[in-house]
Structures are given as C-alpha cells and as structure tokens.
Amino acid sequence: LAERTAPRDLAGRHVVVSAGGTREPIDPVRWIGNRSTGRQGVALAEAARVRGARVTLVGANLEVPGAERAADTLVRVETTAQLRDAVRAAAADADAVVMAAAVADFRPAGTHESKIKKVPGQGPAPLELVENPDVLAGLVRDRVRADQVVVGFAAETGDAAGSVLEHGRRKARRKGADLLAVNAVGAGKGFGTEDNEVWVLDAAGEQTAHAVGSKREVADAIWDAVVKILR
Ligand code: CTP
Ligand code: CA
C-alpha cells in the first residue's frame, strides 16, 4: 500500500545514499569500526526508489539482507577511502547525496601485512591513528553542481556539553550541508533498532522536520525535506 500511495516526486532524479559503517584494517584479521548496520541507509535507498529516483547505494560493510534490491546500483566498500572514492564518483551527476554512513573518524597510521602477534611478557604496542578525510565536508566544499542537495547524518548521544539536539545544531552549522538529520543513539536507540527519532535541521541549525517511526518513515520524512529544496 505504501508503494501505491507514495508520491513519484523523485522521478527523473539520481540520488546517492551512503550506508553502513566503514572499517579501517589494523592487520588482515582486525579492524576499527562501528556499530552501524546500514539499515537506515538501505531504507533511504528503498524509499527513494519507490518515489521514482535512480538510486546509487554505496554500502560500507552492510549487514542488511537483500540490500542489493534496494538500489539500482550497489557499490560495496569497506574503508573510508573506498567510500569517499565511490561516493564522489557517483555524486558527479547526482541531484542529491545523503551521507547516512557512519564513517570512521580515524584509521591506523599503517596496516600490518601479517597478523599482529602478542609477545609474552610484553604489553600491547600502541596503535597510532591518523584522521580520515571528511567525505561530507568534501562534497560541500567541491560541490559539483550548485543545485545539488547534500544531506548529512549525525548520531548523537548527548553528554555534559549538550543534549542530542544541541550537538546537532552545532554540527549543522559546522558541517554546512543543506540538511542534517540528527538522531539519538545509544541505550536501545538508533543502531540496529527498528524505530528512530530524527530531527532535520538546515545549515543554520533551524529545525525543518521531525519524525518518529520506522526507519522507512524516517527515510520518507528526509526525502520530503530534500524534495522541498530540490530545484
Ligand atoms: N562524515 C564523513 N566523513 C567523515 C566523518 C563523518 O563524511 N570522516 C559524515 C557522516 O557520514 C555524517 C556526518 O559526516 O553524514 C556527520 O558525522 P559525525 O560522525 O556525526 O560528525 P563528525 O564531524 O565526525 O563529528 P563527531 O564524530 O566528533 O561527533
Ligand atoms: Ca565522527
């Protein structure tokens, strides 16, 4: 029923969605990663397709059955560098790019060719990290088309420095994306769960939408916000 009543307001558009979580190898058997399964990103891809878009999904270590059916093209990646290259290539002719992927902020300064062994009596060697490129910031900075809509995601827990929404507002202003979807994570919210609560903020940090519901309902609320500013 949802499919039959959905508006075809993305017909003729190409949209790019990144989903999942990037992994940065330490050695051939270990990585630094995060808890993202990719379900919100896959829901975004499915929703866009139903609304008529051609969808490129860049999936980082997706743990979603049937993800290949969610998009016209699925590009599977592991690391942040691979994700950046795939997103930028796909974004070249995209009307909108939604960065739903959880991107590792740091990666090991070097990757060991063989498995790191523990040496009896010696503690662990320190793991040196370097910062990853900010894919979203790069898309905003090098906008391939003035009318391309760029959307970021922020998963926040809230802490002593501010609530979920306060962190989201600051991030919206800092990131400069057209829209930032802020969702509360941790303690049974967000990662791997069925229901989500999302605030959509503009580049000034002003709220343009609020949605509570399944990842699919949240996805449609985000596309509603995108459609409003697509030219
Ligand atoms: N992002 C990105 N490249 C990175 C880090 C994040 O493209 N290296 C994108 C994410 O895909 C998301 C948005 O930026 O759309 C916000 O990610 P988040 O981790 O919340 O922001 P950070 O700027 O990394 O801030 P912090 O982790 O310190 O909260
Ligand atoms: Ca981050």
Coordinates of N, CA and C in Angstrom, one line a residue, residues 39-40 183-198 211-218:
R39 N 21.0 -0.1 8.1 CA 19.5 -0.2 7.8 C 18.9 1.1 7.5
Q40 N 19.3 2.2 8.2 CA 18.7 3.5 7.8 C 19.0 3.9 6.4
N183 N 19.9 12.1 14.8 CA 19.2 11.1 15.6 C 19.9 10.6 16.9
A184 N 19.0 10.3 17.8 CA 19.5 9.9 19.2 C 19.9 8.4 19.1
V185 N 21.1 8.1 19.6 CA 21.6 6.8 19.6 C 22.0 6.4 21.0
G186 N 22.2 5.1 21.2 CA 22.6 4.5 22.5 C 21.4 4.1 23.3
A187 N 21.6 3.3 24.3 CA 20.6 2.8 25.2 C 19.3 2.4 24.4
G188 N 19.5 1.4 23.4 CA 18.4 0.9 22.7 C 17.8 1.8 21.6
K189 N 18.5 2.9 21.3 CA 18.0 3.8 20.3 C 19.0 3.8 19.1
G190 N 18.5 3.8 17.9 CA 19.4 4.0 16.8 C 20.0 2.8 16.2
F191 N 21.2 2.5 16.5 CA 21.9 1.4 15.8 C 21.2 0.0 16.0
G192 N 20.9 -0.6 14.8 CA 20.4 -2.0 14.9 C 18.9 -2.0 15.3
T193 N 18.3 -0.9 15.6 CA 16.9 -1.0 16.2 C 15.9 -0.7 15.1
E194 N 14.7 -0.9 15.3 CA 13.6 -0.7 14.3 C 13.2 0.7 14.2
D195 N 13.0 1.4 15.4 CA 12.5 2.7 15.4 C 13.5 3.8 15.6
N196 N 13.3 4.9 15.1 CA 14.2 6.0 15.1 C 13.5 7.3 15.4
E197 N 14.2 8.3 16.0 CA 13.7 9.6 16.1 C 14.7 10.5 15.5
V198 N 14.2 11.4 14.6 CA 15.1 12.2 13.8 C 14.6 13.6 13.7
A211 N 10.7 13.6 12.9 CA 10.0 12.3 12.5 C 10.3 11.2 13.6
V212 N 9.3 10.5 14.0 CA 9.4 9.3 14.9 C 8.8 8.2 14.2
G213 N 9.5 7.0 14.1 CA 8.8 5.9 13.5 C 9.8 4.9 13.0
S214 N 9.4 4.1 12.0 CA 10.3 3.1 11.5 C 11.4 3.8 10.6
K215 N 12.4 3.1 10.3 CA 13.5 3.7 9.5 C 12.9 4.1 8.2
R216 N 11.9 3.4 7.7 CA 11.3 3.8 6.4 C 10.5 5.1 6.5
E217 N 9.8 5.2 7.7 CA 9.1 6.5 7.8 C 10.0 7.7 8.0
V218 N 11.1 7.4 8.7 CA 12.2 8.5 8.9 C 12.8 8.8 7.5

